[in-house]
Amino acid sequence: MKTFKNSGKALIIMIALALSSCEKDFLDEELKNQYSTDYFQTAEGIEDLTVSLYGNIRWHFGYEWAYGLTLYGTDEFTNANDLTNEMWNTYDNRLGPQGATPATGAANNNATSPASLWDQMYYGIASANTIIANADFVENDELRNRSLAHAYFMRGYNYYRLIAQYGGVVLQLEPAMGVVRNFERSSEEESWAQVISDFRNAYELFEGEVYTYGKGVTWTKATAGHFLAKSLLFRSSERNDSWNDSYKEADLAEAIEAATYTINARSLANDYRDLYANWTGVDSEAEQLDEILMAAPHNADASTSGRFGNRTYNYFTPQFSNFSGGWVRRGVWIGGMDFQRLRPTEYSYAVFDHVNDSRMWKTFKTVYGANNIIDNDMGVELGDPGIVMILNTQDDNTYDNFTFGAAIQNPDWRDVEGRLPEWELGSRQTEFSGSLTSNPGQYVPNSLVLYQNGEYVSPQFKSTPISNFFAGINKTDDGSRFAEKGDAHRDVTMARLAETYLIRAECYARQGQYGSAMDDINTIRARAEWDEGENRSYYIDGSVAFENNSLNEGSAAENYINSNLNMNTYYLSNPDLEVTTAASELTLTSFPDNLPDEDEAILAELGVSGAYERALHFILNERTRELLGEWQRWETLSRTGTLILRATTFNPEATAITPNKHELRPIPQSFIDGLLNEDGSNLSQGDRDAWQNPGY
C-alpha cells in the first residue's frame, strides 16, 4: 500500500481506499488490503480502481459537513435552533483553523472541522494519480481511455472542491511513496490551471454519452463539459480579479463551447417535480433522468453501504414533532427527520413569484397531516392538517388579525372544484375525508404565516430562542429508510443540466451578450411555469417511497397516509387568487432591464445598479429558484464576490462575516503544524503564518 500523509494528521492519502471489485456493486467501498501496489499495474486493477472513484464522492453527503461547508452563511439559509454548525453560519471566532469541538466552542462533537474537506479530497486524488501513472499498463485503448477520463475527472473535481473553499492548495500529481511532510502550496492561479487541465483531458477522453457503469450516476463527456465550463467561469470570476485579466476572454468563450456540448447532448426533465419530489424508491425513474450529469450513488444494499451513507434527509426539515405539540409524530413514513438545521431566510421565500413559479410549490413542504390526536375536543381527526404554513407575500393583509404559532381557524381550503378531491397516489387512490374543506373554521393545531401587517413575522413563531418552525424543502426526503435515523437510499444529485444553462447564461452576461443570456434563462423558466390543467394545490415528496417500503403495513401504513396529505398552501398563500388550472407565464421579455417585481425588490435592497451587476444578481436569484439547497451556494457567492453583500443583507445570523477573510476557509492548523522543511527542520513561525489564509 502506498501512503501520502502529513504526520498522520492531515492530507492522508490511501491509494487503496474505496477499492471495489467489478464483480460487486460499484458502491462497495470495502478496503482490500490484500492487494499490493502491483495489482494497480494490471488492467483489472486499474479498472477496479476506476470504478471505486464513484465511492469517493459519497463522502460529501454523509454527515453535517454536507450543509455546513456549502449552504450555511449564505443568503439562502440560516441556522434554526440546533447550533451544531452555528459557527459556519455566524462566522464567529469558532470558525478557525484549530478545528470545531466543544473545546474550541462548538455546541457538540458533531460540528464540522475546517480540516474535513481538506483531508478527504486527497483520498480520491491519490486513486486518480495511481490510475494516471499506471494507465500504460492497460493495453486496450478503450479501457485505458475510459479509466484515464474518470481519473482526470475525479482529480479535477476534488481539486475544484478544495480550491473553491481554500484558494490555492497543495497540487500532488504523482503517486507518493511513504511519508511526506514537506509541501508547497500552489497559488490560486496555478491551482485553477491544474483543474482546468484535468477537466479538459477528461472532456477529450470520455466517449461521448456512453454510460459505462450505469445510466444516471455515470460521468460522461457531458459531465466533464459541465465542470470544464464551471471551472473556466470560476477562474474568470470576481474572486480572482487580482490576476485573471489575461484569461477572461478565452475562458468565457471556451466555457460557452463546453456548456453548449452538454446542453446539446442532454435534455431537461419535463417537470421540475420529477427531479426530486417524484422519488418513489431506490433506482426509480427520478434517478435515471437525462438531466442528471453527476450523482453520489446509493442503494438499499447494506453490504455496499460503505463508510458514508446518505444523511441529507436530516437537514432541511423543521422540528415538526416538537412544535406540533405531539399532533405530528416523526417516523420513517415521513421522508425527512426534524433536525432543524437549515432554516430558509426571508429572501428564499421572497425570491419566488408565489403565483406563477411552480418550483416554489414543488419544493417547499407546507402541510403535515395529524398522525396523533392530542385533544379530542378540537374536532381534529387523523389525516386532518396538523401543521399549515402559509407562504404569503409582504403586501398581503389577509392574515393581519389572525393568531398564528398555535391554532388557526382554517379559512377555506379549496381544490379546483371547491370540493373534496380524489388524488392518484401511485397505485393508491384515496378520497380525503377531512384534509381539505370548503368550509371555513376547521381547527388546525399548528400554523405559520410569513407576513402580517407588512412585517416578516415567521421567525417569531416557536422561537427557543431561534425559530424551529419554518417551511423546509423536500429535495432529500426519503421514505425508503428502514429506521428512523437510518441511511437514506436515494442518490444525491451533484450536477444537472439546468445549472449548465445558467452557467452559459452567466458567461454570456459577462460578455455583454444579454439576449443570449436571456434565452438560456427563459429555457429554465419555461419549465418552472404551471402547465395548462395542472392542479396548483397538489404536492408530493420522497415520502411516497414508503409505499414500496417493506415497513408499509399496519400502523405504519396508517401513519403514512395520515401524515402525507399531498397538498400545499398555494391558495391560502395567494388568498386573492381564484382557483385556476390555466398555464402561467414566466418569460423574460427584457434583460437585464425591467426585471420581475420580486427581482427588482431584491436588487433594490442590495443596492445593485448597472447592466452587468443587475444581470449577475438576477442570475444568482434564478440559481436560488432553480437550485435551492443543492450544495453549492457558498462557493457560488464566494466566486462572484457577492458573499459578503448578500449574506449581510439577507442572513440575520451572519453577524461576524468579514471582508477579505471569510471568502476563503481556514487552512487546517493540524496540517500546517505537521509540515517540515526539506532538511527535516521545523517551519519558522513566519513560514507557518504564510501558509494560512488572510484573517485567520
XYZ file of C-alpha atoms in Angstrom:
696
model
C 0.000 0.000 0.000
C 1.231 3.474 -0.841
C 0.548 6.270 1.594
C 0.867 10.008 1.354
C 0.440 11.617 4.691
C 1.306 14.530 6.867
C 2.346 13.330 10.302
C -0.707 11.069 10.397
C -2.951 14.092 10.921
C -3.975 15.572 7.596
C -3.526 15.206 3.864
C -3.530 11.431 4.290
C -3.914 9.550 1.051
C -4.560 5.822 0.934
C -4.314 4.547 -2.596
C -6.499 1.503 -1.957
C -9.285 3.491 -0.296
C -12.724 2.696 -1.653
C -11.360 -0.054 -3.879
C -14.148 -2.250 -5.149
C -14.207 -5.298 -7.354
C -16.011 -5.237 -10.672
C -17.735 -8.408 -9.514
C -19.606 -6.388 -6.883
C -21.850 -3.366 -6.979
C -19.662 -0.368 -7.716
C -20.933 1.253 -4.495
C -18.868 -1.208 -2.491
C -16.298 0.763 -0.512
C -14.596 -2.225 1.079
C -10.905 -1.633 1.747
C -8.999 -4.530 0.206
C -5.666 -4.559 1.899
C -4.764 -7.900 0.323
C -3.992 -6.106 -2.932
C -0.376 -4.991 -3.332
C 0.553 -1.988 -5.434
C 1.448 -4.482 -8.187
C -2.285 -5.092 -8.613
C -2.687 -1.482 -9.750
C -0.278 -2.184 -12.578
C -2.743 -4.549 -14.247
C -5.743 -3.852 -16.431
C -8.054 -5.427 -13.852
C -6.557 -3.384 -11.033
C -6.870 -0.125 -12.968
C -10.496 -0.902 -13.828
C -11.272 -1.732 -10.189
C -9.687 1.478 -9.032
C -11.588 3.448 -11.688
C -14.915 2.040 -10.534
C -14.034 2.825 -6.929
C -13.845 6.544 -7.723
C -17.644 6.686 -7.578
C -17.486 5.779 -3.893
C -15.237 8.739 -3.089
C -17.883 11.335 -3.880
C -20.364 9.948 -1.339
C -18.337 11.487 1.475
C -19.845 14.875 0.667
C -23.281 13.817 1.889
C -22.503 11.540 4.793
C -22.729 13.961 7.692
C -23.094 17.527 8.949
C -20.430 18.895 6.593
C -22.876 18.414 3.716
C -24.608 21.678 4.593
C -22.006 23.370 6.828
C -19.491 23.798 4.011
C -21.954 24.540 1.236
C -25.161 26.217 2.443
C -24.621 27.874 5.817
C -23.573 31.515 5.981
C -25.252 32.447 2.695
C -28.307 34.426 1.635
C -30.459 31.280 1.290
C -30.201 29.509 4.647
C -29.504 30.361 8.248
C -29.427 28.204 11.356
C -32.510 27.207 13.276
C -32.473 26.304 16.960
C -29.958 23.475 16.531
C -26.481 25.007 16.798
C -24.257 22.085 15.749
C -22.605 24.037 12.939
C -23.600 27.532 14.040
C -20.120 28.987 13.501
C -20.272 28.185 9.776
C -23.345 30.411 9.584
C -22.406 33.203 12.000
C -18.687 33.354 11.040
C -17.700 33.962 14.660
C -14.265 33.162 16.097
C -15.123 29.471 16.475
C -14.718 29.166 12.705
C -10.960 28.919 12.741
C -8.050 26.690 11.771
C -7.949 24.832 15.103
C -10.998 22.685 14.377
C -14.541 22.505 15.698
C -15.012 20.702 19.012
C -16.559 21.626 22.356
C -13.022 22.590 23.435
C -12.958 25.245 20.699
C -16.514 26.385 21.434
C -18.608 24.101 19.227
C -22.008 23.060 20.544
C -21.165 19.372 20.276
C -18.772 16.888 18.731
C -20.804 16.689 15.524
C -19.573 20.082 14.335
C -17.712 20.231 11.039
C -13.977 20.863 11.192
C -12.314 23.033 8.533
C -9.988 20.054 8.016
C -12.796 17.758 6.865
C -12.775 18.610 3.178
C -9.011 19.224 3.126
C -8.316 15.705 4.357
C -10.918 13.802 2.397
C -10.412 15.152 -1.110
C -6.870 13.822 -1.274
C -8.097 10.228 -0.978
C -9.759 10.433 -4.387
C -6.835 12.420 -5.764
C -4.474 9.624 -4.726
C -6.534 6.995 -6.541
C -6.710 9.213 -9.622
C -2.941 9.736 -9.565
C -2.377 5.983 -9.472
C -4.645 5.412 -12.463
C -2.961 8.166 -14.479
C 0.550 6.961 -13.602
C -0.213 3.313 -14.416
C -2.524 3.712 -17.407
C 0.114 2.436 -19.832
C -0.207 -0.998 -18.227
C -3.642 -1.203 -19.885
C -3.202 -2.376 -23.463
C -6.812 -1.983 -24.556
C -7.223 1.581 -25.872
C -10.915 1.830 -24.962
C -10.376 0.667 -21.401
C -7.287 2.842 -20.959
C -9.052 5.989 -22.204
C -12.111 5.243 -20.095
C -10.000 4.862 -16.976
C -7.984 7.986 -17.720
C -11.142 10.007 -18.371
C -12.519 9.042 -14.977
C -9.215 9.662 -13.232
C -8.706 13.113 -14.717
C -12.311 13.980 -13.913
C -12.021 12.801 -10.288
C -8.778 14.666 -9.735
C -10.186 17.804 -11.340
C -13.391 17.606 -9.336
C -11.672 17.064 -5.989
C -9.250 19.901 -6.613
C -12.183 22.064 -7.715
C -13.845 21.495 -4.358
C -10.620 22.235 -2.474
C -9.800 25.434 -4.354
C -13.371 26.714 -4.185
C -13.147 26.540 -0.395
C -9.491 27.230 0.444
C -7.952 29.026 -2.535
C -4.542 27.746 -3.616
C -3.790 24.221 -2.382
C -1.130 21.519 -2.493
C -1.037 20.082 -6.011
C 0.061 16.467 -5.676
C 0.023 14.999 -9.187
C 2.079 11.838 -8.763
C 1.614 8.808 -6.516
C 3.540 9.441 -3.303
C 5.748 6.921 -1.595
C 5.980 6.746 2.172
C 5.525 9.709 4.496
C 5.773 13.189 3.006
C 5.935 16.226 5.281
C 7.256 18.985 3.056
C 4.826 20.504 0.603
C 4.492 23.636 -1.456
C 1.218 25.493 -1.611
C 0.383 26.454 -5.177
C -1.154 29.806 -5.954
C -4.824 30.032 -6.809
C -3.835 30.784 -10.401
C -1.698 27.642 -10.600
C -4.390 25.595 -8.884
C -7.133 26.630 -11.301
C -4.844 25.918 -14.233
C -4.492 22.336 -13.000
C -8.230 21.859 -12.506
C -8.988 23.182 -15.975
C -6.282 20.958 -17.484
C -7.740 17.885 -15.786
C -11.275 18.653 -16.923
C -10.035 19.312 -20.465
C -8.353 15.923 -20.503
C -11.487 14.229 -19.200
C -13.631 16.077 -21.736
C -11.450 14.856 -24.605
C -11.170 11.271 -23.343
C -14.787 10.464 -22.474
C -16.616 8.510 -25.185
C -19.497 10.911 -25.573
C -22.626 9.875 -23.672
C -21.593 6.279 -23.035
C -22.974 5.049 -19.708
C -20.169 2.713 -18.723
C -21.267 1.928 -15.184
C -24.995 2.613 -15.203
C -27.097 5.456 -16.508
C -27.941 8.162 -14.018
C -24.743 8.029 -11.969
C -22.016 7.726 -14.579
C -19.726 10.536 -15.617
C -19.716 11.203 -19.345
C -18.393 13.815 -21.754
C -21.393 15.984 -20.836
C -20.431 15.780 -17.160
C -16.887 16.826 -17.959
C -18.171 19.594 -20.224
C -20.320 20.956 -17.418
C -17.452 21.086 -14.944
C -14.965 22.371 -17.505
C -17.332 25.273 -18.163
C -17.849 25.760 -14.444
C -14.117 25.860 -13.660
C -13.394 28.274 -16.519
C -16.180 30.520 -15.245
C -14.723 30.335 -11.739
C -11.277 31.398 -12.959
C -12.792 34.365 -14.806
C -14.977 35.470 -11.879
C -14.602 38.285 -9.360
C -12.789 36.366 -6.641
C -9.803 36.107 -8.975
C -9.886 39.648 -10.354
C -6.435 40.455 -8.977
C -4.802 38.137 -11.534
C -7.276 36.775 -14.095
C -7.495 39.579 -16.710
C -5.440 37.700 -19.276
C -7.707 34.635 -19.049
C -11.211 36.080 -19.093
C -11.958 36.407 -22.792
C -10.679 32.972 -23.779
C -12.101 31.292 -20.679
C -15.608 32.578 -21.295
C -15.507 31.514 -24.941
C -14.285 28.021 -24.054
C -16.807 27.737 -21.228
C -19.652 28.549 -23.628
C -18.362 25.924 -26.070
C -18.146 23.220 -23.383
C -21.539 24.123 -21.905
C -23.070 24.059 -25.379
C -21.886 20.496 -25.927
C -23.502 19.436 -22.654
C -26.739 21.266 -23.439
C -26.947 19.661 -26.879
C -26.078 16.204 -25.531
C -28.682 16.076 -22.763
C -32.284 17.131 -22.149
C -34.123 18.757 -19.276
C -36.715 16.823 -17.313
C -40.224 17.763 -18.357
C -41.482 18.675 -14.893
C -39.473 20.210 -12.064
C -41.301 17.854 -9.699
C -39.721 14.880 -11.473
C -36.242 15.907 -10.342
C -36.783 15.457 -6.612
C -40.385 15.182 -5.456
C -41.399 12.138 -7.520
C -38.785 9.890 -5.964
C -40.553 6.563 -5.439
C -37.667 4.410 -4.251
C -34.239 3.005 -4.995
C -33.185 3.348 -8.651
C -36.536 4.902 -9.533
C -37.078 6.942 -12.683
C -36.130 10.118 -10.823
C -32.548 8.820 -10.657
C -32.355 7.965 -14.359
C -33.231 11.366 -15.794
C -31.154 12.577 -18.711
C -30.806 15.917 -16.928
C -28.652 14.414 -14.165
C -24.977 14.872 -15.005
C -23.444 13.641 -11.759
C -24.827 11.962 -8.661
C -23.498 10.397 -5.488
C -24.864 6.863 -5.817
C -26.682 4.987 -3.067
C -28.924 1.954 -2.809
C -30.600 -0.218 -0.163
C -27.982 -2.980 -0.104
C -26.396 -2.870 3.351
C -23.355 -4.795 2.087
C -22.417 -1.863 -0.170
C -23.241 0.992 2.190
C -19.594 1.742 2.928
C -18.423 4.311 5.436
C -20.666 7.167 4.353
C -24.387 6.799 3.851
C -26.750 9.492 2.698
C -27.828 11.575 5.711
C -29.087 14.624 3.857
C -32.731 13.935 4.706
C -31.980 15.218 8.214
C -31.103 18.788 7.463
C -33.882 20.688 5.670
C -36.879 19.820 7.824
C -38.258 21.925 10.696
C -38.692 20.464 14.163
C -42.254 19.426 13.444
C -42.538 16.786 16.149
C -41.640 19.334 18.812
C -43.532 22.425 17.775
C -46.618 20.474 16.727
C -47.299 19.668 20.359
C -47.417 15.971 19.535
C -50.037 16.149 16.788
C -47.429 15.177 14.159
C -45.041 12.438 15.272
C -41.941 11.682 13.262
C -41.191 8.305 11.696
C -39.861 6.634 8.595
C -43.209 7.260 6.892
C -42.315 10.978 6.788
C -39.452 11.370 4.358
C -37.352 13.717 6.479
C -36.147 13.899 10.058
C -36.783 17.064 12.059
C -33.193 18.093 12.770
C -33.941 21.783 12.052
C -30.517 22.628 10.661
C -31.339 24.729 7.605
C -33.926 27.471 8.048
C -34.725 29.354 4.826
C -34.175 33.087 5.009
C -36.855 35.612 4.125
C -35.033 36.021 0.794
C -35.508 32.330 -0.063
C -39.278 32.787 0.045
C -39.393 36.295 -1.431
C -37.244 35.452 -4.463
C -40.079 33.392 -5.980
C -43.097 34.556 -7.930
C -45.561 32.992 -5.489
C -48.326 32.753 -8.094
C -46.642 31.723 -11.332
C -43.481 29.835 -10.367
C -44.322 26.187 -9.748
C -40.839 25.489 -8.371
C -41.795 27.137 -5.096
C -44.738 24.836 -4.509
C -42.938 21.739 -5.751
C -40.053 22.425 -3.343
C -41.413 23.762 -0.042
C -43.380 21.427 2.208
C -46.186 23.446 3.768
C -48.664 20.878 5.144
C -48.249 17.943 7.556
C -51.118 15.669 8.455
C -52.073 14.923 12.038
C -50.979 11.374 12.847
C -51.696 11.594 16.567
C -54.707 13.005 18.406
C -53.815 15.126 21.428
C -57.125 16.789 22.244
C -60.371 15.090 21.247
C -62.323 18.282 21.918
C -60.694 20.102 18.984
C -62.520 18.156 16.299
C -59.294 17.163 14.561
C -59.281 13.683 13.054
C -56.313 11.610 11.947
C -55.361 12.773 8.482
C -56.571 16.321 9.002
C -53.992 19.101 8.577
C -51.821 19.153 11.700
C -49.341 21.811 10.562
C -50.094 24.506 7.999
C -47.543 27.028 6.730
C -48.931 29.936 4.737
C -46.251 31.458 2.496
C -47.859 34.788 1.723
C -46.197 37.944 0.399
C -45.350 41.193 2.146
C -48.219 43.122 0.553
C -50.840 40.601 1.704
C -53.004 41.790 4.614
C -55.397 38.846 4.725
C -53.943 37.410 7.923
C -53.167 40.587 9.848
C -55.682 39.752 12.582
C -55.076 36.029 12.776
C -53.268 34.352 15.654
C -50.514 32.063 14.428
C -47.941 29.833 16.048
C -50.615 27.691 17.648
C -54.161 27.119 16.442
C -55.810 28.694 13.437
C -59.434 28.566 12.445
C -58.633 27.487 8.924
C -60.071 29.684 6.160
C -61.432 27.911 3.115
C -59.235 25.061 1.911
C -60.055 24.711 -1.769
C -59.373 22.416 -4.625
C -60.165 23.154 -8.241
C -63.893 22.438 -7.896
C -64.313 23.535 -4.283
C -64.937 20.011 -3.016
C -63.027 17.095 -1.517
C -60.698 15.803 -4.252
C -59.565 12.377 -5.232
C -55.816 12.159 -5.718
C -53.994 9.396 -7.504
C -51.077 8.385 -5.275
C -49.075 5.746 -7.062
C -51.253 2.638 -7.055
C -53.417 4.060 -4.260
C -56.360 6.387 -4.752
C -57.780 7.967 -1.646
C -60.608 10.373 -1.036
C -59.552 12.562 1.843
C -62.256 12.769 4.463
C -61.133 15.845 6.317
C -57.866 17.070 4.915
C -59.425 19.683 2.657
C -62.633 21.511 3.186
C -64.530 24.299 1.522
C -65.936 25.219 4.930
C -64.019 27.875 6.885
C -63.496 27.186 10.550
C -61.580 23.923 10.545
C -59.213 23.780 13.513
C -55.517 23.387 12.669
C -53.280 22.721 15.703
C -50.163 24.493 14.408
C -49.829 27.252 11.854
C -47.464 29.807 10.445
C -47.636 32.824 8.178
C -44.736 34.755 6.666
C -46.157 38.290 6.842
C -48.594 40.240 8.963
C -49.071 43.997 8.637
C -46.229 44.046 6.127
C -43.743 42.650 8.665
C -41.829 39.387 8.294
C -43.106 37.591 11.392
C -42.288 33.960 10.619
C -39.209 33.758 12.916
C -41.317 34.842 15.891
C -43.194 31.551 15.988
C -41.751 28.783 18.173
C -38.552 30.662 18.985
C -36.481 28.807 21.598
C -34.548 31.119 21.209
C -34.258 30.767 17.400
C -37.186 29.708 15.270
C -37.550 25.978 14.655
C -40.814 26.465 12.750
C -40.331 27.012 9.018
C -41.197 25.528 5.650
C -38.459 23.081 4.759
C -37.546 21.929 1.275
C -38.179 18.408 0.022
C -35.236 17.625 -2.269
C -33.782 14.970 0.044
C -36.878 13.324 1.527
C -36.673 9.531 1.550
C -39.486 7.224 2.617
C -37.435 4.122 1.848
C -35.423 4.217 5.082
C -35.636 1.123 7.269
C -35.056 3.012 10.510
C -35.990 6.480 11.646
C -32.334 7.564 11.753
C -31.051 5.093 9.175
C -29.276 5.886 5.937
C -31.254 7.226 3.033
C -31.178 5.129 -0.115
C -31.611 7.771 -2.783
C -28.836 9.177 -4.939
C -27.741 12.761 -4.309
C -27.719 14.866 -7.446
C -24.455 16.816 -7.705
C -24.825 18.415 -11.136
C -27.664 18.734 -13.606
C -28.371 20.342 -16.935
C -30.409 23.270 -15.634
C -27.281 24.609 -13.983
C -25.393 24.231 -17.269
C -27.876 26.634 -18.845
C -27.314 29.098 -16.012
C -23.533 28.744 -16.319
C -23.750 29.562 -20.024
C -26.150 32.420 -19.338
C -23.687 33.933 -16.883
C -20.856 33.589 -19.395
C -22.968 35.391 -21.995
C -23.802 38.133 -19.487
C -20.113 38.613 -18.717
C -19.553 39.055 -22.457
C -22.378 41.594 -22.667
C -24.494 39.216 -24.781
C -27.631 39.785 -22.745
C -30.020 38.473 -25.399
C -28.290 35.086 -25.470
C -28.226 35.041 -21.667
C -31.955 35.754 -21.579
C -32.652 32.882 -23.987
C -30.918 30.396 -21.685
C -32.660 31.778 -18.623
C -36.036 31.573 -20.351
C -35.427 27.910 -21.159
C -35.181 27.231 -17.436
C -38.097 29.486 -16.533
C -40.344 27.845 -19.133
C -40.205 24.564 -17.227
C -40.976 26.410 -13.992
C -44.337 27.602 -15.323
C -47.578 25.884 -14.379
C -48.849 23.754 -17.245
C -52.356 24.014 -18.610
C -54.618 21.793 -16.499
C -52.141 21.437 -13.636
C -53.535 21.349 -10.105
C -51.584 24.017 -8.257
C -52.503 22.765 -4.799
C -51.062 19.274 -5.339
C -47.864 18.320 -3.507
C -45.701 15.220 -3.275
C -42.226 14.391 -1.990
C -39.918 11.429 -1.462
C -42.112 10.213 1.393
C -44.059 8.436 -1.346
C -41.249 5.860 -1.451
C -42.761 4.459 1.727
C -45.436 2.866 -0.439
C -42.734 0.492 -1.690
C -41.124 0.048 1.729
C -41.334 -3.351 3.432
C -42.317 -1.489 6.620
C -45.500 -0.219 4.983
C -48.055 -2.257 6.871
C -50.313 -1.963 9.880
C -49.972 1.188 11.935
C -47.023 2.362 9.835
C -49.220 2.341 6.732
C -51.849 4.391 8.558
C -49.222 6.830 9.777
C -48.017 7.293 6.215
C -51.497 8.052 4.914
C -52.333 10.381 7.784
C -49.024 12.261 7.651
C -48.618 12.910 3.932
C -51.660 14.721 2.602
C -50.300 15.563 -0.856
C -51.380 19.175 -0.748
C -49.829 22.571 -0.296
C -50.999 26.019 0.834
C -50.916 27.616 -2.623
C -54.384 29.156 -2.389
C -54.102 30.070 1.281
C -50.818 31.807 0.434
C -52.372 33.620 -2.542
C -55.787 34.381 -0.994
C -56.916 36.817 -3.698
C -56.351 34.313 -6.483
C -59.280 32.457 -7.965
C -58.843 28.710 -8.356
C -57.336 28.084 -11.769
C -55.822 25.407 -13.972
C -54.542 27.858 -16.575
C -50.914 27.863 -17.649
C -48.703 30.507 -16.065
C -46.115 32.778 -17.663
C -42.542 33.486 -16.512
C -40.862 34.518 -19.780
C -38.466 37.445 -19.560
C -39.070 39.985 -22.323
C -36.102 42.210 -21.485
C -32.816 41.625 -19.701
C -31.329 42.991 -17.546
C -33.811 45.894 -17.602
C -37.414 45.678 -16.410
C -36.987 42.533 -14.344
C -39.858 40.835 -12.467
C -41.104 42.653 -9.383
C -39.602 40.168 -6.944
C -36.173 40.624 -8.539
C -36.414 44.407 -8.658
C -37.207 44.420 -4.939
C -34.186 42.233 -4.149
C -31.828 44.236 -6.349
C -33.046 47.451 -4.725
C -32.355 46.054 -1.258
C -28.872 45.047 -2.383
C -28.259 48.468 -3.917
C -27.380 46.940 -7.282
C -27.230 49.039 -10.458
C -25.655 48.863 -13.893
C -26.427 46.311 -16.602
C -23.825 43.706 -15.649
C -24.445 43.857 -11.888
C -28.196 43.620 -12.442
C -27.690 40.633 -14.759
C -25.348 38.866 -12.339
C -27.621 39.281 -9.326
C -30.661 38.234 -11.330
C -28.821 35.039 -12.314
C -27.941 34.494 -8.636
C -31.658 34.865 -7.863
C -32.522 32.407 -10.627
C -29.963 29.964 -9.262
C -31.821 30.105 -5.937
C -35.154 29.436 -7.576
C -33.772 26.527 -9.576
C -31.032 25.121 -7.313
C -32.141 25.940 -3.761
C -30.384 23.606 -1.330
C -28.286 21.843 -3.968
C -24.972 22.010 -2.107
C -23.126 24.854 -3.835
C -24.420 28.259 -2.742
C -21.416 29.273 -0.627
C -18.922 28.638 -3.431
C -21.141 30.473 -5.932
C -21.294 33.598 -3.786
C -17.583 33.410 -2.966
C -16.769 33.012 -6.668
C -18.813 36.033 -7.734
C -17.578 38.308 -4.960
C -21.130 38.651 -3.626
C -20.883 36.571 -0.439
C -20.372 39.477 1.959
C -23.068 41.660 0.408
C -25.762 39.025 0.113
C -25.066 37.334 3.466
C -25.106 40.615 5.396
C -28.250 41.735 3.573
C -30.323 38.571 3.869
C -28.875 36.390 6.661
C -29.563 37.987 10.067
C -27.397 35.447 11.903
C -24.254 36.029 9.767
C -23.232 38.853 12.073
C -19.447 38.301 12.163
C -18.769 37.810 8.454
C -15.682 39.830 7.495
C -14.473 41.048 4.085
C -11.079 39.811 2.883
C -11.318 36.873 5.272
C -14.427 34.783 5.016
C -14.395 34.443 1.226
C -11.976 31.563 1.945
C -11.876 28.854 4.601
C -9.034 28.469 7.099
C -6.237 26.035 6.249
C -6.292 23.314 8.969
C -3.778 24.093 11.692
C -3.070 20.381 12.156
C -1.724 20.260 8.622
C 0.405 23.387 8.994
C 1.839 22.240 12.325
C 2.944 18.934 10.789
C 4.934 20.487 7.954
C 8.738 20.263 7.806
C 11.370 21.868 5.657
C 13.192 19.705 3.116
C 16.070 19.250 5.547
C 13.662 17.922 8.195
C 13.662 21.052 10.330
C 10.503 22.682 11.617
C 8.957 25.597 9.763
C 9.520 29.020 11.251
C 6.533 30.859 12.657
C 6.651 33.175 9.670
C 6.539 30.267 7.259
C 3.606 28.742 9.141
C 1.792 32.061 9.058
C 2.398 32.297 5.302
C 0.508 29.035 4.782
C -2.663 30.393 6.402
C -5.373 32.310 4.561
C -5.778 36.026 5.359
C -7.506 36.937 8.604
C -7.263 33.594 10.411
